[in-house]
Tab-separated table of C-alpha atoms and ligand atoms in Angstrom:
chain	number	residue	atom	x	y	z
A	1	MET	CA	7.934	-16.854	2.001
A	2	LYS	CA	10.765	-16.851	-0.482
A	3	ILE	CA	13.057	-13.830	-0.424
A	4	LYS	CA	13.491	-12.569	-3.954
A	5	SER	CA	16.529	-11.047	-5.458
A	6	ARG	CA	16.289	-7.410	-6.415
A	7	MET	CA	15.883	-6.685	-10.079
A	8	LYS	CA	18.881	-5.126	-11.757
A	9	ILE	CA	18.205	-1.502	-12.685
A	10	ASN	CA	20.606	0.331	-14.958
A	11	LEU	CA	20.499	4.016	-15.659
A	12	VAL	CA	22.241	4.645	-18.941
A	13	GLN	CA	22.735	7.624	-21.201
A	14	GLU	CA	23.173	5.570	-24.321
A	15	ILE	CA	22.300	2.066	-25.392
A	16	ASP	CA	24.683	-0.562	-26.613
A	17	ARG	CA	24.230	-0.439	-30.417
A	18	ASN	CA	26.029	-3.677	-31.176
A	19	LYS	CA	22.859	-5.733	-31.204
A	20	SER	CA	19.513	-4.750	-32.644
A	21	LEU	CA	17.412	-2.676	-30.301
A	22	SER	CA	14.061	-3.143	-28.685
A	23	VAL	CA	13.023	-0.031	-26.796
A	24	ILE	CA	9.848	0.996	-24.994
A	25	ILE	CA	9.003	4.650	-25.585
A	26	PRO	CA	6.341	6.286	-23.436
A	27	CYS	CA	4.619	8.820	-25.628
A	28	THR	CA	3.094	12.027	-24.318
A	29	GLY	CA	3.031	14.037	-27.549
A	30	LYS	CA	3.954	13.716	-31.224
A	31	GLN	CA	6.818	16.186	-30.955
A	32	ASP	CA	8.401	14.375	-28.019
A	33	LEU	CA	8.038	11.094	-29.832
A	34	ASP	CA	9.723	12.456	-32.953
A	35	LYS	CA	12.548	13.700	-30.781
A	36	ALA	CA	12.949	10.298	-29.149
A	37	LEU	CA	12.917	8.404	-32.447
A	38	LYS	CA	15.321	10.810	-34.042
A	39	ALA	CA	17.739	10.292	-31.180
A	40	LEU	CA	17.388	6.520	-31.398
A	41	ALA	CA	17.029	5.886	-35.125
A	42	GLY	CA	18.148	8.963	-36.988
A	43	ASP	CA	16.324	11.107	-39.571
A	44	ASN	CA	14.417	8.375	-41.387
A	45	ALA	CA	12.430	7.685	-38.211
A	46	ILE	CA	10.548	10.933	-38.029
A	47	HIS	CA	7.587	10.149	-40.229
A	48	ALA	CA	7.296	6.539	-39.266
A	49	THR	CA	4.728	6.841	-36.500
A	50	SER	CA	1.075	7.493	-35.886
A	51	GLY	CA	1.796	9.702	-32.893
A	52	CYS	CA	0.521	9.123	-29.393
A	53	ASP	CA	-3.178	9.577	-29.715
A	54	VAL	CA	-3.985	5.905	-30.264
A	55	GLU	CA	-5.928	3.469	-28.135
A	56	GLU	CA	-3.353	0.694	-28.033
A	57	PRO	CA	0.440	0.698	-27.933
A	58	TYR	CA	2.030	-0.041	-31.314
A	59	SER	CA	5.435	-0.976	-32.633
A	60	VAL	CA	7.536	0.514	-35.413
A	61	LEU	CA	10.456	-1.298	-37.003
A	62	ILE	CA	13.311	0.826	-38.287
A	63	ASP	CA	16.440	-0.792	-39.732
A	64	GLY	CA	15.923	-3.919	-37.679
A	65	ASP	CA	15.309	-2.029	-34.464
A	66	ARG	CA	11.965	-2.258	-32.739
A	67	PHE	CA	10.316	0.624	-30.912
A	68	ASP	CA	7.265	0.002	-28.761
A	69	ILE	CA	5.301	3.194	-28.509
A	70	VAL	CA	3.037	3.455	-25.503
A	71	GLY	CA	0.692	6.431	-25.656
A	72	ILE	CA	-0.116	8.122	-22.363
A	73	LYS	CA	-3.354	10.068	-22.384
A	74	ASN	CA	-3.601	12.988	-19.929
A	75	PRO	CA	0.024	12.512	-18.878
A	76	SER	CA	0.580	12.331	-15.124
A	77	TYR	CA	2.387	10.119	-12.644
A	78	SER	CA	-0.476	7.654	-12.408
A	79	THR	CA	-1.491	7.498	-16.088
A	80	ALA	CA	2.155	6.914	-17.049
A	81	GLN	CA	2.567	4.297	-14.359
A	82	LYS	CA	-0.538	2.376	-15.395
A	83	ALA	CA	0.167	2.526	-19.127
A	84	ILE	CA	3.740	1.288	-18.836
A	85	GLN	CA	2.942	-1.311	-16.178
A	86	THR	CA	0.155	-2.759	-18.316
A	87	PHE	CA	2.371	-2.785	-21.396
A	88	VAL	CA	5.184	-4.632	-19.633
A	89	VAL	CA	2.764	-7.182	-18.116
A	90	LYS	CA	1.154	-7.892	-21.491
A	91	ASN	CA	4.429	-8.098	-23.414
A	92	ALA	CA	6.648	-9.725	-20.803
A	93	LYS	CA	7.334	-12.825	-22.920
A	94	ARG	CA	8.426	-10.888	-25.988
A	95	LEU	CA	10.535	-8.430	-24.005
A	96	GLY	CA	12.852	-11.266	-22.913
A	97	THR	CA	15.215	-10.966	-19.990
A	98	SER	CA	16.232	-7.353	-20.322
A	99	ALA	CA	14.012	-4.383	-21.184
A	100	ASN	CA	15.008	-0.933	-22.428
A	101	ILE	CA	12.897	2.105	-21.614
A	102	TYR	CA	13.602	5.455	-23.153
A	103	LEU	CA	12.779	8.464	-20.952
A	104	ASN	CA	15.141	11.108	-22.243
A	105	HIS	CA	12.466	12.956	-24.216
A	106	ILE	CA	9.997	13.493	-21.372
A	107	GLN	CA	9.997	16.880	-19.695
A	108	ASP	CA	7.391	16.250	-17.023
A	109	GLN	CA	9.222	14.786	-14.014
A	110	ALA	CA	6.093	13.145	-12.634
A	111	VAL	CA	5.629	11.265	-15.912
A	112	VAL	CA	9.249	10.082	-15.860
A	113	GLU	CA	8.860	8.786	-12.315
A	114	GLY	CA	5.479	7.170	-12.973
A	115	ALA	CA	6.724	5.446	-16.139
A	116	ALA	CA	9.807	4.098	-14.370
A	117	ASN	CA	7.745	2.859	-11.432
A	118	GLY	CA	5.242	1.188	-13.757
A	119	ALA	CA	8.008	-0.496	-15.763
A	120	VAL	CA	9.430	-2.183	-12.674
A	121	LEU	CA	5.980	-3.037	-11.269
A	122	GLY	CA	5.160	-4.634	-14.609
A	123	THR	CA	7.700	-7.359	-13.932
A	124	TYR	CA	5.790	-8.546	-10.849
A	125	ASN	CA	5.014	-12.249	-10.973
A	126	TYR	CA	1.449	-12.999	-9.881
A	127	ALA	CA	1.858	-16.757	-10.265
A	128	LEU	CA	3.604	-17.110	-6.938
A	129	TYR	CA	2.378	-20.620	-6.265
A	130	LYS	CA	2.576	-22.191	-9.697
A	131	THR	CA	5.002	-25.085	-10.011
A	132	ASN	CA	5.752	-24.665	-13.689
A	133	ILE	CA	6.656	-21.011	-13.846
A	134	ASP	CA	9.037	-19.860	-16.466
A	135	SER	CA	11.841	-18.320	-14.444
A	136	THR	CA	13.276	-16.393	-17.372
A	137	GLY	CA	11.270	-13.194	-16.908
A	138	ILE	CA	12.627	-9.695	-17.224
A	139	GLY	CA	15.570	-9.626	-14.832
A	140	GLU	CA	17.100	-6.348	-15.848
A	141	MET	CA	15.819	-2.926	-16.819
A	142	ASN	CA	17.778	-0.267	-18.630
A	143	PHE	CA	16.422	3.245	-18.337
A	144	ILE	CA	17.801	5.583	-20.940
A	145	SER	CA	17.677	9.068	-19.570
A	146	ASP	CA	19.795	12.083	-18.910
A	147	GLU	CA	21.439	13.018	-15.653
A	148	LYS	CA	18.528	15.110	-14.372
A	149	SER	CA	16.139	12.164	-14.190
A	150	LYS	CA	18.531	9.801	-12.427
A	151	ALA	CA	17.320	10.573	-8.908
A	152	LEU	CA	13.698	10.201	-9.935
A	153	ILE	CA	14.219	6.861	-11.616
A	154	ASP	CA	16.152	5.671	-8.634
A	155	ARG	CA	13.291	6.608	-6.317
A	156	ALA	CA	10.744	5.029	-8.656
A	157	ALA	CA	12.710	1.769	-8.638
A	158	ASP	CA	13.165	1.769	-4.847
A	159	THR	CA	9.448	2.345	-4.512
A	160	ALA	CA	8.534	-0.415	-6.939
A	161	GLU	CA	10.757	-2.943	-5.148
A	162	THR	CA	8.983	-2.223	-1.863
A	163	GLN	CA	5.579	-2.332	-3.562
A	164	LYS	CA	6.381	-5.748	-5.084
A	165	SER	CA	7.366	-7.102	-1.717
A	166	ILE	CA	4.083	-5.773	-0.281
A	167	PHE	CA	2.177	-7.391	-3.172
A	168	ASP	CA	3.681	-10.733	-2.116
A	169	LEU	CA	2.532	-10.245	1.469
A	170	VAL	CA	-1.017	-9.219	0.597
A	171	ASN	CA	-1.462	-11.757	-2.211
A	172	ALA	CA	-0.288	-14.617	0.013
A	173	PRO	CA	-3.125	-16.938	1.018
A	174	SER	CA	-3.860	-17.352	4.717
A	175	ASN	CA	-2.068	-20.692	4.916
A	176	TYR	CA	1.104	-18.904	3.791
A	177	LYS	CA	0.935	-16.028	6.253
A	178	SER	CA	0.481	-15.762	9.986
A	179	PRO	CA	1.091	-12.850	12.370
A	180	GLN	CA	4.662	-14.165	12.689
A	181	THR	CA	5.100	-13.886	8.898
A	182	LEU	CA	4.397	-10.162	9.096
A	183	ALA	CA	6.745	-9.880	12.080
A	184	ASP	CA	9.492	-11.737	10.193
A	185	TRP	CA	9.029	-9.467	7.181
A	186	ALA	CA	9.401	-6.391	9.401
A	187	VAL	CA	12.470	-7.746	11.192
A	188	SER	CA	14.300	-8.591	7.982
A	189	SER	CA	13.338	-5.282	6.366
A	190	GLY	CA	14.556	-3.467	9.498
A	191	LYS	CA	17.918	-5.235	9.255
A	192	ALA	CA	18.276	-4.506	5.559
A	193	ASN	CA	17.253	-0.865	5.804
A	194	ASP	CA	18.630	0.053	9.180
A	195	TYR	CA	15.637	0.677	11.404
A	196	ASN	CA	14.508	-0.837	14.688
A	197	VAL	CA	11.819	-3.514	14.885
A	198	THR	CA	10.291	-4.785	18.116
A	199	VAL	CA	7.784	-7.633	18.172
A	200	ILE	CA	5.596	-7.996	21.263
A	201	GLU	CA	4.528	-11.618	21.823
A	202	GLU	CA	1.604	-13.155	23.704
A	203	VAL	CA	2.832	-13.100	27.343
A	204	GLU	CA	3.889	-9.487	27.062
A	205	LEU	CA	0.682	-8.552	25.209
A	206	GLU	CA	-1.274	-9.928	28.162
A	207	LYS	CA	0.919	-8.071	30.646
A	208	GLN	CA	0.606	-4.776	28.811
A	209	GLY	CA	-3.158	-5.101	28.422
A	210	PHE	CA	-3.738	-5.593	24.696
A	211	HIS	CA	-7.200	-6.997	25.437
A	212	GLY	CA	-8.736	-6.041	22.087
A	213	LEU	CA	-6.035	-7.817	20.092
A	214	LEU	CA	-6.081	-10.844	22.403
A	215	ALA	CA	-9.887	-11.075	22.253
A	216	VAL	CA	-9.861	-11.271	18.452
A	217	ASN	CA	-7.009	-13.785	18.652
A	218	ARG	CA	-8.923	-16.208	20.919
A	219	GLY	CA	-10.313	-18.201	17.997
A	220	SER	CA	-6.977	-18.495	16.245
A	221	GLU	CA	-4.473	-21.279	15.769
A	222	TYR	CA	-1.621	-18.725	15.720
A	223	PRO	CA	-0.614	-16.341	18.518
A	224	ALA	CA	-1.093	-12.620	17.957
A	225	ARG	CA	1.796	-10.227	17.480
A	226	PHE	CA	2.241	-6.483	17.871
A	227	ILE	CA	4.930	-5.119	15.591
A	228	ILE	CA	6.668	-1.784	16.130
A	229	SER	CA	8.846	-0.623	13.219
A	230	ASP	CA	10.730	2.455	14.309
A	231	TYR	CA	12.706	4.506	11.806
A	232	ASN	CA	14.342	7.220	13.897
A	233	PRO	CA	17.049	9.117	11.983
A	234	GLU	CA	19.454	11.350	13.823
A	235	GLY	CA	18.272	14.933	14.062
A	236	ALA	CA	14.594	14.190	13.374
A	237	THR	CA	12.311	16.682	15.076
A	238	LYS	CA	8.921	15.329	14.119
A	239	THR	CA	7.296	11.919	14.639
A	240	ILE	CA	4.605	10.314	12.518
A	241	ALA	CA	2.861	7.222	13.874
A	242	LEU	CA	1.390	4.898	11.252
A	243	VAL	CA	-1.035	2.234	12.444
A	244	GLY	CA	-2.157	-0.651	10.203
A	245	LYS	CA	-4.821	-3.339	10.573
A	246	GLY	CA	-3.104	-6.710	10.294
A	247	VAL	CA	-5.872	-9.309	10.122
A	248	THR	CA	-4.215	-12.121	8.178
A	249	PHE	CA	-7.622	-13.659	7.461
A	250	ASP	CA	-11.085	-12.484	8.433
A	251	THR	CA	-13.684	-15.266	8.599
A	252	GLY	CA	-15.899	-12.921	10.616
A	253	GLY	CA	-15.487	-15.127	13.689
A	254	LEU	CA	-18.739	-16.517	15.111
A	255	SER	CA	-20.586	-13.709	13.289
A	256	ILE	CA	-19.321	-15.645	10.306
A	257	LYS	CA	-19.157	-14.165	6.823
A	258	PRO	CA	-21.051	-15.713	3.918
A	259	SER	CA	-18.745	-17.909	1.841
A	260	ASN	CA	-19.218	-15.798	-1.288
A	261	ASN	CA	-15.984	-13.875	-1.638
A	262	MET	CA	-14.716	-14.896	1.780
A	263	HIS	CA	-11.422	-15.816	0.088
A	264	LEU	CA	-10.785	-12.120	-0.509
A	265	MET	CA	-10.347	-11.723	3.246
A	266	LYS	CA	-6.756	-12.920	2.999
A	267	SER	CA	-6.125	-9.271	2.146
A	268	ASP	CA	-7.486	-7.982	5.452
A	269	MET	CA	-3.925	-7.088	6.446
A	270	GLY	CA	-3.662	-4.528	3.619
A	271	GLY	CA	-3.393	-1.676	6.142
A	272	ALA	CA	-0.568	-3.416	7.967
A	273	ALA	CA	1.195	-4.085	4.665
A	274	ALA	CA	0.907	-0.426	3.626
A	275	VAL	CA	2.353	0.684	6.953
A	276	LEU	CA	5.199	-1.843	6.874
A	277	GLY	CA	5.983	-0.884	3.278
A	278	ALA	CA	5.854	2.852	3.988
A	279	VAL	CA	8.283	2.555	6.905
A	280	GLU	CA	10.628	0.482	4.732
A	281	LEU	CA	10.500	3.000	1.908
A	282	VAL	CA	10.962	6.017	4.177
A	283	ALA	CA	13.994	4.282	5.722
A	284	LYS	CA	15.387	3.248	2.332
A	285	ARG	CA	15.080	6.826	1.120
A	286	LYS	CA	16.520	8.127	4.411
A	287	LEU	CA	13.899	10.826	4.968
A	288	PRO	CA	14.774	13.211	7.830
A	289	ILE	CA	11.686	12.423	9.912
A	290	ARG	CA	10.851	9.762	12.510
A	291	VAL	CA	8.216	7.333	11.253
A	292	ILE	CA	6.966	4.527	13.482
A	293	GLY	CA	4.745	1.726	12.241
A	294	PHE	CA	2.403	-0.038	14.676
A	295	VAL	CA	0.863	-3.287	13.495
A	296	PRO	CA	-1.529	-5.353	15.597
A	297	THR	CA	-1.824	-8.700	13.832
A	298	THR	CA	-3.937	-11.848	14.194
A	299	ASP	CA	-6.466	-13.748	12.151
A	300	ASN	CA	-10.170	-13.702	12.994
A	301	SER	CA	-11.268	-17.306	13.187
A	302	VAL	CA	-13.819	-19.634	14.712
A	303	ASP	CA	-13.089	-21.938	17.622
A	304	ALA	CA	-14.598	-23.015	20.935
A	305	LYS	CA	-12.523	-20.306	22.570
A	306	ALA	CA	-13.499	-17.565	20.130
A	307	ILE	CA	-15.238	-14.462	21.506
A	308	LYS	CA	-19.010	-14.540	21.147
A	309	PRO	CA	-21.455	-11.832	20.150
A	310	GLY	CA	-22.433	-9.976	23.306
A	311	ASP	CA	-19.129	-10.527	25.112
A	312	VAL	CA	-17.662	-7.542	26.898
A	313	ILE	CA	-13.900	-7.131	26.602
A	314	GLY	CA	-11.279	-4.717	27.903
A	315	SER	CA	-8.768	-2.747	25.854
A	316	TYR	CA	-5.331	-1.165	26.186
A	317	SER	CA	-6.934	2.190	26.978
A	318	GLY	CA	-8.865	0.703	29.895
A	319	LYS	CA	-12.220	1.282	28.170
A	320	THR	CA	-14.626	-1.673	27.978
A	321	ILE	CA	-16.173	-2.758	24.683
A	322	GLU	CA	-19.383	-4.704	24.081
A	323	VAL	CA	-18.686	-6.923	21.066
A	324	LEU	CA	-22.033	-7.231	19.302
A	325	ASN	CA	-20.545	-8.511	16.078
A	326	THR	CA	-17.289	-10.456	15.979
A	327	ASP	CA	-16.864	-9.469	12.314
A	328	ALA	CA	-16.215	-5.868	13.382
A	329	GLU	CA	-12.812	-7.070	14.622
A	330	GLY	CA	-10.482	-4.580	12.913
A	331	ARG	CA	-11.595	-1.754	15.176
A	332	LEU	CA	-10.901	-3.918	18.264
A	333	ILE	CA	-7.261	-4.497	17.406
A	334	LEU	CA	-6.788	-0.918	16.151
A	335	ALA	CA	-8.242	0.416	19.417
A	336	ASP	CA	-5.279	-1.119	21.272
A	337	ALA	CA	-2.731	-0.001	18.685
A	338	LEU	CA	-3.921	3.627	18.586
A	339	ALA	CA	-4.054	3.883	22.375
A	340	TYR	CA	-0.613	2.310	22.684
A	341	ALA	CA	0.960	4.626	20.097
A	342	VAL	CA	-0.383	7.729	21.830
A	343	ASP	CA	0.450	6.465	25.310
A	344	LYS	CA	4.027	5.389	24.633
A	345	TYR	CA	5.195	7.721	21.855
A	346	GLN	CA	3.072	10.919	21.814
A	347	PRO	CA	3.466	11.254	18.025
A	348	ASP	CA	2.959	14.636	16.367
A	349	ILE	CA	0.764	13.036	13.717
A	350	MET	CA	-1.023	9.686	13.733
A	351	VAL	CA	-2.508	8.020	10.649
A	352	ASP	CA	-4.143	4.609	10.579
A	353	LEU	CA	-4.915	2.520	7.521
A	354	ALA	CA	-7.359	-0.351	7.575
A	355	THR	CA	-9.480	-2.541	5.351
A	356	LEU	CA	-12.145	-1.662	7.863
A	357	THR	CA	-15.645	-1.684	6.373
A	358	GLY	CA	-17.770	-3.012	3.540
A	359	SER	CA	-19.602	0.278	3.935
A	360	VAL	CA	-16.721	2.288	2.457
A	361	VAL	CA	-16.673	-0.042	-0.550
A	362	ARG	CA	-20.388	0.556	-1.128
A	363	THR	CA	-19.855	4.309	-0.708
A	364	LEU	CA	-16.705	4.935	-2.759
A	365	GLY	CA	-16.027	1.756	-4.720
A	366	SER	CA	-12.418	0.936	-5.434
A	367	ASN	CA	-11.216	4.182	-7.012
A	368	CYS	CA	-10.443	6.000	-3.799
A	369	ALA	CA	-10.181	5.375	-0.074
A	370	GLY	CA	-12.222	7.052	2.670
A	371	LEU	CA	-10.468	9.687	4.765
A	372	PHE	CA	-11.619	10.764	8.217
A	373	THR	CA	-10.033	13.482	10.307
A	374	HIS	CA	-10.921	16.642	12.231
A	375	ASP	CA	-7.710	18.290	11.051
A	376	ASP	CA	-8.181	20.211	7.778
A	377	ALA	CA	-4.465	20.772	7.220
A	378	LEU	CA	-3.722	17.087	7.735
A	379	ALA	CA	-6.549	16.162	5.354
A	380	ALA	CA	-5.156	18.499	2.696
A	381	SER	CA	-1.650	17.133	3.086
A	382	LEU	CA	-2.779	13.487	2.830
A	383	ILE	CA	-5.084	14.159	-0.127
A	384	ASP	CA	-2.295	16.016	-1.880
A	385	ALA	CA	0.202	13.203	-1.345
A	386	GLY	CA	-2.328	10.669	-2.656
A	387	ASP	CA	-3.275	12.743	-5.710
A	388	GLY	CA	0.358	12.929	-6.748
A	389	VAL	CA	0.616	9.158	-7.134
A	390	GLY	CA	-2.939	8.168	-8.037
A	391	GLU	CA	-3.799	6.894	-4.547
A	392	ARG	CA	-6.804	9.107	-4.095
A	393	LEU	CA	-8.633	9.903	-0.874
A	394	TRP	CA	-12.133	11.237	-0.394
A	395	ARG	CA	-13.005	12.866	2.895
A	396	LEU	CA	-16.104	11.755	4.813
A	397	PRO	CA	-17.539	13.397	7.946
A	398	LEU	CA	-16.638	12.624	11.521
A	399	TRP	CA	-19.360	14.605	13.294
A	400	ASP	CA	-20.250	13.675	16.830
A	401	GLU	CA	-23.870	12.819	16.001
A	402	TYR	CA	-22.578	9.575	14.484
A	403	ALA	CA	-21.094	8.514	17.830
A	404	ASP	CA	-24.568	8.217	19.399
A	405	ASP	CA	-25.173	4.979	17.520
A	406	MET	CA	-22.126	3.345	19.111
A	407	ARG	CA	-23.213	3.886	22.717
A	408	SER	CA	-23.530	0.699	24.762
A	409	GLU	CA	-26.013	0.204	27.593
A	410	ILE	CA	-23.652	-2.020	29.522
A	411	ALA	CA	-20.076	-1.063	28.556
A	412	ASP	CA	-18.160	2.096	27.602
A	413	ILE	CA	-18.777	1.568	23.897
A	414	LYS	CA	-20.008	-1.126	21.524
A	415	ASN	CA	-18.398	-2.265	18.303
A	416	LEU	CA	-21.534	-2.217	16.148
A	417	SER	CA	-23.825	0.658	15.287
A	418	ASP	CA	-27.553	0.620	16.105
A	419	LYS	CA	-28.302	1.368	12.479
A	420	PRO	CA	-27.306	-0.401	9.255
A	421	VAL	CA	-26.205	2.899	7.703
A	422	ALA	CA	-23.040	5.051	7.618
A	423	GLY	CA	-20.936	2.069	8.695
A	424	ALA	CA	-17.606	3.544	7.604
A	425	ILE	CA	-18.268	6.694	9.624
A	426	THR	CA	-19.442	4.946	12.798
A	427	ALA	CA	-16.356	2.711	12.572
A	428	ALA	CA	-14.185	5.835	12.384
A	429	LYS	CA	-16.007	7.285	15.411
A	430	PHE	CA	-15.268	4.069	17.283
A	431	LEU	CA	-11.541	4.422	16.520
A	432	GLU	CA	-11.569	8.062	17.547
A	433	THR	CA	-12.550	7.005	21.078
A	434	PHE	CA	-9.150	5.347	21.441
A	435	THR	CA	-6.956	8.208	20.188
A	436	ASP	CA	-7.154	10.121	23.476
A	437	GLY	CA	-8.379	13.181	21.614
A	438	HIS	CA	-5.254	13.416	19.452
A	439	ASP	CA	-5.626	16.598	17.391
A	440	HIS	CA	-3.678	15.340	14.392
A	441	TRP	CA	-5.114	11.896	13.830
A	442	ALA	CA	-6.500	10.615	10.528
A	443	HIS	CA	-8.129	7.316	9.642
A	444	ILE	CA	-8.037	5.919	6.098
A	445	ASP	CA	-10.447	3.111	5.196
A	446	ILE	CA	-8.830	1.167	2.339
A	447	ALA	CA	-11.316	-1.733	2.171
A	448	GLY	CA	-12.081	-0.914	-1.487
A	449	THR	CA	-8.595	-0.026	-2.674
A	450	ALA	CA	-6.137	-2.470	-1.060
A	451	PHE	CA	-7.086	-5.521	-3.086
A	452	LYS	CA	-8.947	-5.150	-6.323
A	453	ASN	CA	-9.450	-6.004	-9.898
A	454	ASN	CA	-7.008	-3.566	-11.415
A	455	GLY	CA	-6.808	-4.709	-15.001
A	456	VAL	CA	-3.234	-5.927	-14.647
A	457	SER	CA	-4.034	-9.378	-13.306
A	458	ARG	CA	-7.092	-11.511	-14.042
A	459	THR	CA	-8.421	-11.582	-10.514
A	460	HIS	CA	-8.343	-9.358	-7.476
A	461	SER	CA	-4.793	-8.593	-6.451
A	462	ALA	CA	-2.806	-6.393	-4.121
A	463	THR	CA	-2.294	-2.716	-4.936
A	464	ALA	CA	0.018	-1.712	-2.060
A	465	PHE	CA	-2.321	1.265	-1.710
A	466	GLY	CA	-0.860	3.653	0.842
A	467	VAL	CA	2.839	2.885	0.430
A	468	ARG	CA	3.562	5.750	-1.945
A	469	LEU	CA	0.971	8.033	-0.384
A	470	LEU	CA	2.470	7.646	3.091
A	471	HIS	CA	6.034	8.007	1.803
A	472	ASP	CA	5.197	11.210	-0.053
A	473	PHE	CA	3.216	12.462	2.936
A	474	ALA	CA	6.211	11.852	5.229
A	475	LEU	CA	8.461	13.590	2.705
A	476	ALA	CA	6.178	16.650	2.643
A	477	GLN	CA	5.963	16.659	6.453
A	478	SER	CA	9.739	16.513	6.744
A	479	GLN	CA	9.967	19.677	4.676
A	480	ASN	CA	7.673	21.865	6.783
B	1	BES	N1	-12.560	-6.858	6.856
B	1	BES	C1	-13.892	-6.426	6.871
B	1	BES	C2	-14.164	-5.244	5.945
B	1	BES	C3	-13.972	-5.445	4.478
B	1	BES	C4	-15.061	-5.654	3.651
B	1	BES	C5	-12.729	-5.364	3.892
B	1	BES	C6	-14.896	-5.799	2.284
B	1	BES	C7	-12.553	-5.518	2.537
B	1	BES	C8	-13.633	-5.730	1.733
B	1	BES	C9	-14.312	-5.986	8.289
B	1	BES	O1	-13.652	-6.627	9.321
B	1	BES	C10	-15.767	-6.280	8.428
B	1	BES	O2	-16.116	-7.405	8.327
B	1	BES	N2	-16.558	-5.244	8.622
B	1	BES	C11	-17.953	-5.384	8.768
B	1	BES	C12	-18.361	-4.549	9.942
B	1	BES	C13	-19.773	-4.732	10.376
B	1	BES	C14	-19.984	-6.091	10.989
B	1	BES	C15	-20.095	-3.649	11.384
B	1	BES	C16	-18.609	-4.881	7.485
B	1	BES	O3	-18.179	-3.858	6.971
B	1	BES	O4	-19.533	-5.538	7.008
B	2	ZN	ZN1	-14.580	-8.462	9.889
B	3	ZN	ZN1	-11.722	-7.372	8.873
């Protein structure tokens, strides 16, 4: 995958008035807008607008300068982010190579940060594999704001750069990404952002007993990898383990998926991507807390050697698993990763993210992810972090009754429930078996939110769901 150069971000207090201006103005209220226009265009600007309460963004021309006014209804981080991102995507051609965004007039810090994040995200190029792309996109962004917003804009831009890199990973088709691609991404991010990355390869995986990961990998052309991204700043007193499902393509294996929509399964490493991105961002922002990412990665393919329905396999924990459906593969590789993280690192908190079940998509759609945990305080902290950035979580139960359906007659557990109901919950119960009773473990099923039709591109595309949530969660945890 091509390494892209970072976009140039300038924080300025005033704009160069030598040439005529073109400025994007997020609009949260008529008074704020008047203030912004007065500062930019003087007194004659004040009555030149229709305010903010309009459906579509509009432009006003004053003395040769152009102001693009983007109304933000119910101003918050996420509404600002979406509005500005969409505007930049739709107007990229006209905006040229350098865009100006005015933020000086906005009081609400969350809106400032959301708008800045959206502006940078809006420059993302979805046409990664086109041969005739116009390379003269927006290469530079000037944020006009006062001193107090500098830190926020900086964080928003750091975040957006990591999100864009995660978009590339998740949007990549399966013939452009293998387990080694994820490992390479982690290694180069570790070098750039000063954290430690270890990649466990096949011989060592065998030796250490990653039987779940190796079982899923049997049908694959590419060897499996287990990636450990360890950001361990001096003086950290708390450790968060993040575990992410890294299935680079899920055909279902011999329990093969129908071909309708199978192409979407290139995004079945969305959990891994969120974890890799979160560790990068936490390291970039130098948070005072240890965060370790664990990524088991393979594809789930069909071959003479592939595991077959009914096979019994081992796992890192020592527990045996009856594999009744080879399409329930995410839980097999996560079983090893969770058990390994607890065994080797004893983290204070452990959170896994996975595009785990179709069931969670049928339950919650694509507006929020499913959250499972026994720990109320952890649930509250994760939900809170997600709400702040529009990555919402909805808690589902994890009662023991659901575990009954996962009992195997011949092995310690099976990977498929007896009943075709509550699939997201029984999957979570399966994972719980491999956490060694960790009191502060949470599972987040992002099958509906990692890759979706989000109005910014024409088809399904990556959302990097989890990157900001996990960063903000780690930030909150580092403060208490
Ligand atoms: N990767 C899929 C889950 C998925 C579905 C992700 C839709 C994104 C969108 C997972 O590996 C899977 O196939 N799960 C099965 C489990 C079943 C066989 C118990 C499912 O949910 O159908
Ligand atoms: Zn599957
Ligand atoms: Zn899968």
